[in-house]
Amino acid sequence: MIRPRRLRRSQIIRDMVCENQLDPRQWVYPLFLVEGSAQQVPIDSMPGQFQCSIDVTLKEIERAWGLGLRSFAIFPKIDPKLKDPFGRESVNKNGLVPRAIAAIKDRYPQCLLFADVALDPYTDHGHDGIVENGIVVNDPTVERLCDQAVLHAAMGADWVAPSDMMDGRIGAIRRALDDCGHTDTAILSYCAKYASQFYGPFRSAIASAPLSGLNDKRSYQLNPANRKEAHRELLLDTAEGADALMVKPALSYLDIIADFKRHSKVPVAAYNVSGEYAMVKAASARGWLNEKGIVLEILLSIRRAGADMIWTYHAVEAAQWLDSL
Ligand code: PBG
């Protein structure tokens, strides 16, 4: 008789044959920014996450660094007075994000910093692009995204991460960066970004939910029913020069992560998004789930599916838990 249980008999043998490990150095910790100083505003829909002013964000990065985290992403909550239909604030050199990038890279030059490229924090309608006659227009949006990416690179971002899902933006951003001498700035493409309900808590965190009438992002984000369509995006973004490809969300899309692992020649990232985080937090708060066990299992499943990088709001807590195992 064949007895697979022989390989499960003790912790030592289980450790010996363990196929996947978690390592905080491969995680990206997303941080929310607000204007001001000494600001740390709790995000209701994401318990344990805060909108922080730049000074507080620096302290949070220091704490995370001490736990082994090396990579950070920033998302701004923009003052509604600065929003317009064109997202002009996205290319303001003195805006919140450019100042944050400069401050973070000044204090922690070794960290990897990912700057989001998209217009939704800056548009009054909440879309990732410029809207004309009720339509999110591709090419004028890409032009603005190129300017935004170049600005982030000039301020010191190591990576720009276009999360907008416009066509042709990876190639256009690569050319724009190269033309301005930013040949070392890498591009992480949100390549298979699905039109998902799991982004709800994030949209309330940065107040970017699309206005009614234009109530969803299905004209640019992928249909959750589709798998081949993600593969097509993989081929395009690779050809256009992406340095890494993201699948988003993670948990309902583990099959897509596995496809990407198999077919991509560049590293694969997965974004364990706000709704996934909120579900775990809500159930754990009621005592319905063992939070620590669930979070580590979730991160491991994303890793096993094939993610090289994992973006997760659980990063700090999970790094602490790993430390104490
Ligand atoms: C938009 C953007 C979204 C997220 C990151 N960038 C949401 C959206 O497409 O509306 C979601 C992240 C999360 O839910 O954690 N550019």
Short mmCIF file of C-alpha atoms and ligand atoms in Angstrom, two decimals:
data_model
loop_
_atom_site.label_atom_id
_atom_site.label_comp_id
_atom_site.label_asym_id
_atom_site.label_seq_id
_atom_site.Cartn_x
_atom_site.Cartn_y
_atom_site.Cartn_z
CA MET A 1 0.00 0.00 0.00
CA ILE A 2 1.21 3.51 -0.77
CA ARG A 3 1.20 5.61 2.41
CA PRO A 4 1.52 9.38 1.78
CA ARG A 5 1.03 9.92 5.52
CA ARG A 6 4.68 8.91 6.10
CA LEU A 7 5.61 12.39 4.91
CA ARG A 8 3.24 13.99 7.43
CA ARG A 9 4.24 12.15 10.59
CA SER A 10 6.13 14.89 12.42
CA GLN A 11 6.64 18.61 12.22
CA ILE A 12 10.23 18.02 11.17
CA ILE A 13 9.33 15.87 8.19
CA ARG A 14 6.46 18.22 7.29
CA ASP A 15 8.90 21.15 7.32
CA MET A 16 11.36 19.15 5.21
CA VAL A 17 8.84 18.53 2.42
CA CYS A 18 7.07 21.90 2.64
CA GLU A 19 6.66 23.26 -0.90
CA ASN A 20 5.95 26.94 -0.26
CA GLN A 21 7.04 29.46 2.34
CA LEU A 22 5.97 32.94 3.31
CA ASP A 23 8.53 35.72 3.30
CA PRO A 24 7.66 39.33 4.15
CA ARG A 25 10.40 40.51 1.80
CA GLN A 26 8.07 39.48 -1.04
CA TRP A 27 5.09 41.41 0.24
CA VAL A 28 4.02 44.94 -0.58
CA TYR A 29 2.32 46.93 2.16
CA PRO A 30 -0.24 49.45 0.77
CA LEU A 31 -0.52 52.72 2.71
CA PHE A 32 -3.20 55.42 2.51
CA LEU A 33 -2.14 59.06 2.57
CA VAL A 34 -3.90 62.23 3.68
CA GLU A 35 -2.80 65.84 3.95
CA GLY A 36 -1.77 67.37 7.25
CA SER A 37 0.48 66.34 10.07
CA ALA A 38 0.01 63.87 12.92
CA GLN A 39 -3.05 62.53 11.10
CA GLN A 40 -4.00 58.87 11.59
CA VAL A 41 -7.62 58.43 10.64
CA PRO A 42 -9.08 54.92 11.00
CA ILE A 43 -10.72 53.48 7.88
CA ASP A 44 -14.08 52.06 9.02
CA SER A 45 -14.37 49.43 6.32
CA MET A 46 -10.76 48.25 6.83
CA PRO A 47 -10.20 47.79 10.56
CA GLY A 48 -6.53 48.22 11.42
CA GLN A 49 -5.82 50.43 8.38
CA PHE A 50 -5.50 54.21 8.55
CA GLN A 51 -5.27 57.25 6.34
CA CYS A 52 -2.03 58.82 7.50
CA SER A 53 -0.27 62.10 6.92
CA ILE A 54 3.25 61.86 5.52
CA ASP A 55 4.97 62.18 8.93
CA VAL A 56 2.93 59.30 10.38
CA THR A 57 3.45 57.24 7.21
CA LEU A 58 7.23 57.51 7.72
CA LYS A 59 6.86 56.09 11.22
CA GLU A 60 4.66 53.27 9.93
CA ILE A 61 7.29 52.38 7.33
CA GLU A 62 9.94 52.30 10.05
CA ARG A 63 7.82 49.89 12.11
CA ALA A 64 7.13 47.69 9.07
CA TRP A 65 10.81 47.74 8.09
CA GLY A 66 11.70 46.41 11.53
CA LEU A 67 9.42 43.45 10.86
CA GLY A 68 11.15 42.59 7.60
CA LEU A 69 8.87 44.41 5.16
CA ARG A 70 10.81 46.10 2.37
CA SER A 71 8.21 47.29 -0.15
CA PHE A 72 5.46 49.83 0.12
CA ALA A 73 2.70 51.23 -2.08
CA ILE A 74 0.96 54.55 -1.56
CA PHE A 75 -2.60 55.62 -2.36
CA PRO A 76 -3.79 59.17 -1.68
CA LYS A 77 -7.08 60.47 -0.35
CA ILE A 78 -7.37 63.70 -2.26
CA ASP A 79 -9.20 66.76 -0.96
CA PRO A 80 -12.53 66.86 -2.89
CA LYS A 81 -11.83 70.54 -3.71
CA LEU A 82 -8.86 69.42 -5.82
CA LYS A 83 -10.82 66.93 -7.90
CA ASP A 84 -12.05 67.72 -11.42
CA PRO A 85 -13.32 65.75 -14.43
CA PHE A 86 -9.78 65.50 -15.85
CA GLY A 87 -7.83 64.52 -12.75
CA ARG A 88 -5.50 67.51 -13.16
CA GLU A 89 -4.22 67.20 -9.60
CA SER A 90 -2.59 63.90 -10.59
CA VAL A 91 0.24 65.79 -12.28
CA ASN A 92 0.72 68.50 -9.66
CA LYS A 93 4.41 68.44 -8.69
CA ASN A 94 3.52 69.72 -5.23
CA GLY A 95 0.69 67.26 -4.75
CA LEU A 96 0.37 64.83 -1.85
CA VAL A 97 1.84 61.81 -3.65
CA PRO A 98 4.94 63.49 -5.12
CA ARG A 99 5.75 64.97 -1.70
CA ALA A 100 5.21 61.60 -0.04
CA ILE A 101 7.46 59.81 -2.53
CA ALA A 102 10.25 62.32 -1.97
CA ALA A 103 9.91 62.13 1.82
CA ILE A 104 9.82 58.33 1.92
CA LYS A 105 12.77 57.86 -0.42
CA ASP A 106 14.73 60.53 1.41
CA ARG A 107 14.27 58.75 4.74
CA TYR A 108 14.37 55.14 3.48
CA PRO A 109 16.36 55.15 0.24
CA GLN A 110 16.69 51.35 0.30
CA CYS A 111 12.96 50.59 0.40
CA LEU A 112 11.08 49.69 -2.77
CA LEU A 113 8.34 52.21 -3.35
CA PHE A 114 5.45 51.58 -5.73
CA ALA A 115 3.53 54.63 -6.92
CA ASP A 116 0.03 54.11 -8.29
CA VAL A 117 -0.65 55.43 -11.77
CA ALA A 118 -4.37 56.10 -12.33
CA LEU A 119 -6.71 59.05 -12.16
CA ASP A 120 -9.47 57.78 -9.84
CA PRO A 121 -8.21 59.47 -6.65
CA TYR A 122 -8.20 62.78 -8.59
CA THR A 123 -11.35 62.73 -10.73
CA ASP A 124 -14.65 64.06 -9.39
CA HIS A 125 -16.51 61.20 -11.12
CA GLY A 126 -14.24 58.53 -9.61
CA HIS A 127 -13.14 56.93 -12.87
CA ASP A 128 -9.58 55.92 -13.64
CA GLY A 129 -9.60 58.02 -16.77
CA ILE A 130 -10.87 61.18 -18.39
CA VAL A 131 -14.61 61.06 -19.17
CA GLU A 132 -16.01 62.65 -22.33
CA ASN A 133 -19.71 62.33 -23.16
CA GLY A 134 -20.11 59.58 -20.59
CA ILE A 135 -17.21 57.54 -21.99
CA VAL A 136 -13.83 56.94 -20.40
CA VAL A 137 -11.59 58.01 -23.27
CA ASN A 138 -8.49 55.89 -23.71
CA ASP A 139 -5.80 57.84 -25.51
CA PRO A 140 -6.14 61.22 -23.78
CA THR A 141 -6.10 59.31 -20.48
CA VAL A 142 -2.89 57.49 -21.44
CA GLU A 143 -1.21 60.83 -22.14
CA ARG A 144 -2.00 62.03 -18.63
CA LEU A 145 -0.91 58.70 -17.13
CA CYS A 146 2.46 59.08 -18.85
CA ASP A 147 2.92 62.51 -17.25
CA GLN A 148 1.89 61.10 -13.87
CA ALA A 149 4.34 58.19 -14.20
CA VAL A 150 7.20 60.49 -15.19
CA LEU A 151 6.45 62.77 -12.23
CA HIS A 152 6.46 59.81 -9.80
CA ALA A 153 9.73 58.55 -11.27
CA ALA A 154 11.29 62.01 -11.02
CA MET A 155 10.33 62.17 -7.34
CA GLY A 156 12.10 58.86 -6.76
CA ALA A 157 9.53 56.07 -7.06
CA ASP A 158 11.26 52.75 -7.79
CA TRP A 159 8.21 51.34 -9.52
CA VAL A 160 5.22 52.89 -11.19
CA ALA A 161 2.13 50.72 -11.06
CA PRO A 162 -0.57 51.61 -13.60
CA SER A 163 -3.86 50.37 -12.11
CA ASP A 164 -6.12 51.99 -14.71
CA MET A 165 -6.56 49.29 -17.40
CA MET A 166 -6.36 51.65 -20.40
CA ASP A 167 -5.14 50.07 -23.64
CA GLY A 168 -1.55 50.69 -24.68
CA ARG A 169 -0.50 52.40 -21.48
CA ILE A 170 2.41 50.13 -20.61
CA GLY A 171 4.23 50.81 -23.88
CA ALA A 172 3.42 54.52 -23.73
CA ILE A 173 4.59 54.84 -20.12
CA ARG A 174 7.79 52.90 -20.88
CA ARG A 175 8.61 55.27 -23.75
CA ALA A 176 7.80 58.33 -21.68
CA LEU A 177 9.99 57.15 -18.79
CA ASP A 178 12.88 56.29 -21.12
CA ASP A 179 12.61 59.59 -22.98
CA CYS A 180 13.02 61.40 -19.66
CA GLY A 181 15.99 59.30 -18.61
CA HIS A 182 14.12 57.14 -16.10
CA THR A 183 15.39 53.91 -17.59
CA ASP A 184 15.74 52.28 -14.16
CA THR A 185 12.16 52.94 -13.09
CA ALA A 186 10.28 49.65 -13.34
CA ILE A 187 6.66 49.14 -14.38
CA LEU A 188 4.34 46.81 -12.53
CA SER A 189 1.29 46.48 -14.71
CA TYR A 190 -2.07 45.83 -13.14
CA CYS A 191 -2.51 43.48 -16.04
CA ALA A 192 -5.50 41.33 -15.14
CA LYS A 193 -7.50 43.74 -13.06
CA TYR A 194 -11.06 42.50 -12.82
CA ALA A 195 -14.18 44.63 -12.44
CA SER A 196 -14.67 43.40 -8.89
CA GLN A 197 -16.98 44.09 -5.98
CA PHE A 198 -14.02 43.34 -3.71
CA TYR A 199 -12.70 46.91 -4.15
CA GLY A 200 -15.57 48.43 -2.15
CA PRO A 201 -13.71 49.19 1.09
CA PHE A 202 -10.76 50.73 -0.82
CA ARG A 203 -13.11 53.05 -2.69
CA SER A 204 -14.61 54.26 0.56
CA ALA A 205 -11.10 54.63 2.01
CA ILE A 206 -10.04 57.08 -0.70
CA ALA A 207 -13.57 58.32 -1.52
CA SER A 208 -13.29 57.24 -5.16
CA ALA A 209 -16.50 55.26 -5.75
CA PRO A 210 -17.71 56.11 -9.28
CA LEU A 211 -20.65 58.49 -9.29
CA SER A 212 -24.08 57.14 -10.09
CA GLY A 213 -24.86 56.99 -13.76
CA LEU A 214 -21.29 55.95 -14.45
CA ASN A 215 -21.57 53.37 -11.80
CA ASP A 216 -18.97 50.84 -12.67
CA LYS A 217 -15.63 50.24 -14.33
CA ARG A 218 -16.68 47.42 -16.65
CA SER A 219 -15.72 49.33 -19.79
CA TYR A 220 -12.05 48.99 -18.83
CA GLN A 221 -11.63 46.38 -16.09
CA LEU A 222 -11.90 42.67 -16.98
CA ASN A 223 -15.08 40.63 -16.82
CA PRO A 224 -14.88 38.20 -13.85
CA ALA A 225 -16.26 35.52 -16.18
CA ASN A 226 -13.19 35.63 -18.44
CA ARG A 227 -9.88 33.84 -18.42
CA LYS A 228 -8.62 34.05 -22.01
CA GLU A 229 -9.04 37.80 -21.88
CA ALA A 230 -6.50 37.91 -19.02
CA HIS A 231 -4.06 35.90 -21.11
CA ARG A 232 -4.40 38.40 -23.94
CA GLU A 233 -3.56 41.24 -21.54
CA LEU A 234 -0.55 39.22 -20.36
CA LEU A 235 0.76 38.96 -23.92
CA LEU A 236 0.18 42.65 -24.62
CA ASP A 237 1.69 44.00 -21.41
CA THR A 238 4.70 41.73 -21.78
CA ALA A 239 5.25 42.88 -25.36
CA GLU A 240 4.87 46.50 -24.24
CA GLY A 241 7.66 46.06 -21.69
CA ALA A 242 6.07 45.48 -18.26
CA ASP A 243 8.63 44.36 -15.65
CA ALA A 244 6.02 42.47 -13.62
CA LEU A 245 2.35 41.60 -14.06
CA MET A 246 -0.37 41.79 -11.45
CA VAL A 247 -3.54 39.77 -11.01
CA LYS A 248 -6.20 41.50 -8.93
CA PRO A 249 -8.12 40.57 -6.78
CA ALA A 250 -6.30 37.47 -5.55
CA LEU A 251 -8.61 34.98 -3.87
CA SER A 252 -11.40 34.62 -6.41
CA TYR A 253 -8.73 34.67 -9.13
CA LEU A 254 -6.22 32.05 -7.98
CA ASP A 255 -6.71 30.25 -11.30
CA ILE A 256 -5.59 33.38 -13.14
CA ILE A 257 -2.53 33.69 -10.87
CA ALA A 258 -1.67 30.07 -11.70
CA ASP A 259 -2.10 30.75 -15.43
CA PHE A 260 0.18 33.80 -15.14
CA LYS A 261 2.81 31.84 -13.23
CA ARG A 262 2.86 29.29 -16.03
CA HIS A 263 2.91 31.66 -18.99
CA SER A 264 4.57 34.87 -17.80
CA LYS A 265 8.27 35.45 -18.39
CA VAL A 266 8.27 38.22 -15.79
CA PRO A 267 7.39 38.04 -12.07
CA VAL A 268 3.74 37.78 -11.07
CA ALA A 269 2.16 39.94 -8.38
CA ALA A 270 -1.18 39.35 -6.71
CA TYR A 271 -3.23 41.95 -4.85
CA ASN A 272 -5.04 40.64 -1.78
CA VAL A 273 -7.54 43.49 -1.98
CA SER A 274 -9.56 45.52 0.50
CA GLY A 275 -12.74 43.41 0.33
CA GLU A 276 -10.77 40.25 1.00
CA TYR A 277 -9.16 41.95 3.98
CA ALA A 278 -12.48 43.31 5.28
CA MET A 279 -14.17 39.88 5.17
CA VAL A 280 -11.43 38.32 7.29
CA LYS A 281 -11.45 41.22 9.75
CA ALA A 282 -15.24 41.19 10.12
CA ALA A 283 -15.52 37.46 10.72
CA SER A 284 -12.51 37.44 13.07
CA ALA A 285 -13.95 40.28 15.14
CA ARG A 286 -17.03 38.12 15.72
CA GLY A 287 -14.90 35.19 16.76
CA TRP A 288 -16.03 33.18 13.72
CA LEU A 289 -12.55 32.69 12.31
CA ASN A 290 -9.08 32.33 13.80
CA GLU A 291 -7.60 35.43 12.20
CA LYS A 292 -3.92 34.52 12.40
CA GLY A 293 -4.44 31.04 10.96
CA ILE A 294 -6.74 32.29 8.23
CA VAL A 295 -4.46 35.12 7.13
CA LEU A 296 -1.36 32.95 6.91
CA GLU A 297 -3.34 30.30 5.01
CA ILE A 298 -4.67 32.92 2.59
CA LEU A 299 -1.21 34.35 1.93
CA LEU A 300 0.19 30.86 1.46
CA SER A 301 -2.57 29.97 -1.00
CA ILE A 302 -1.77 33.08 -3.07
CA ARG A 303 1.89 32.09 -3.01
CA ARG A 304 1.12 28.47 -3.92
CA ALA A 305 -1.03 29.62 -6.82
CA GLY A 306 2.10 31.31 -8.19
CA ALA A 307 2.47 34.88 -6.91
CA ASP A 308 6.04 36.12 -6.59
CA MET A 309 4.91 39.35 -4.92
CA ILE A 310 1.88 39.70 -2.67
CA TRP A 311 0.24 43.05 -2.00
CA THR A 312 -1.59 42.80 1.30
CA TYR A 313 -3.02 44.98 4.06
CA HIS A 314 -2.29 42.10 6.45
CA ALA A 315 1.44 42.66 5.89
CA VAL A 316 2.39 44.11 9.29
CA GLU A 317 0.30 41.74 11.36
CA ALA A 318 1.27 38.71 9.31
CA ALA A 319 4.97 39.61 9.55
CA GLN A 320 4.56 39.79 13.35
CA TRP A 321 2.84 36.42 13.40
CA LEU A 322 5.54 34.82 11.25
CA ASP A 323 8.14 36.24 13.63
CA SER A 324 6.48 34.59 16.60
CA LEU A 325 5.94 31.14 15.00
C1 PBG B 1 -8.01 52.11 -8.82
C2 PBG B 1 -7.61 51.15 -7.75
C3 PBG B 1 -8.50 50.34 -7.05
C4 PBG B 1 -7.74 49.60 -6.14
C5 PBG B 1 -6.40 49.97 -6.31
N1 PBG B 1 -6.34 50.94 -7.31
C6 PBG B 1 -9.97 50.23 -7.05
C7 PBG B 1 -10.75 50.42 -8.26
O1 PBG B 1 -10.39 49.98 -9.36
O2 PBG B 1 -11.79 51.04 -8.10
C8 PBG B 1 -8.34 48.61 -5.19
C9 PBG B 1 -7.49 48.07 -4.12
C10 PBG B 1 -8.24 47.35 -3.06
O3 PBG B 1 -9.46 47.12 -3.14
O4 PBG B 1 -7.58 46.99 -2.08
N2 PBG B 1 -7.03 52.64 -9.61
#
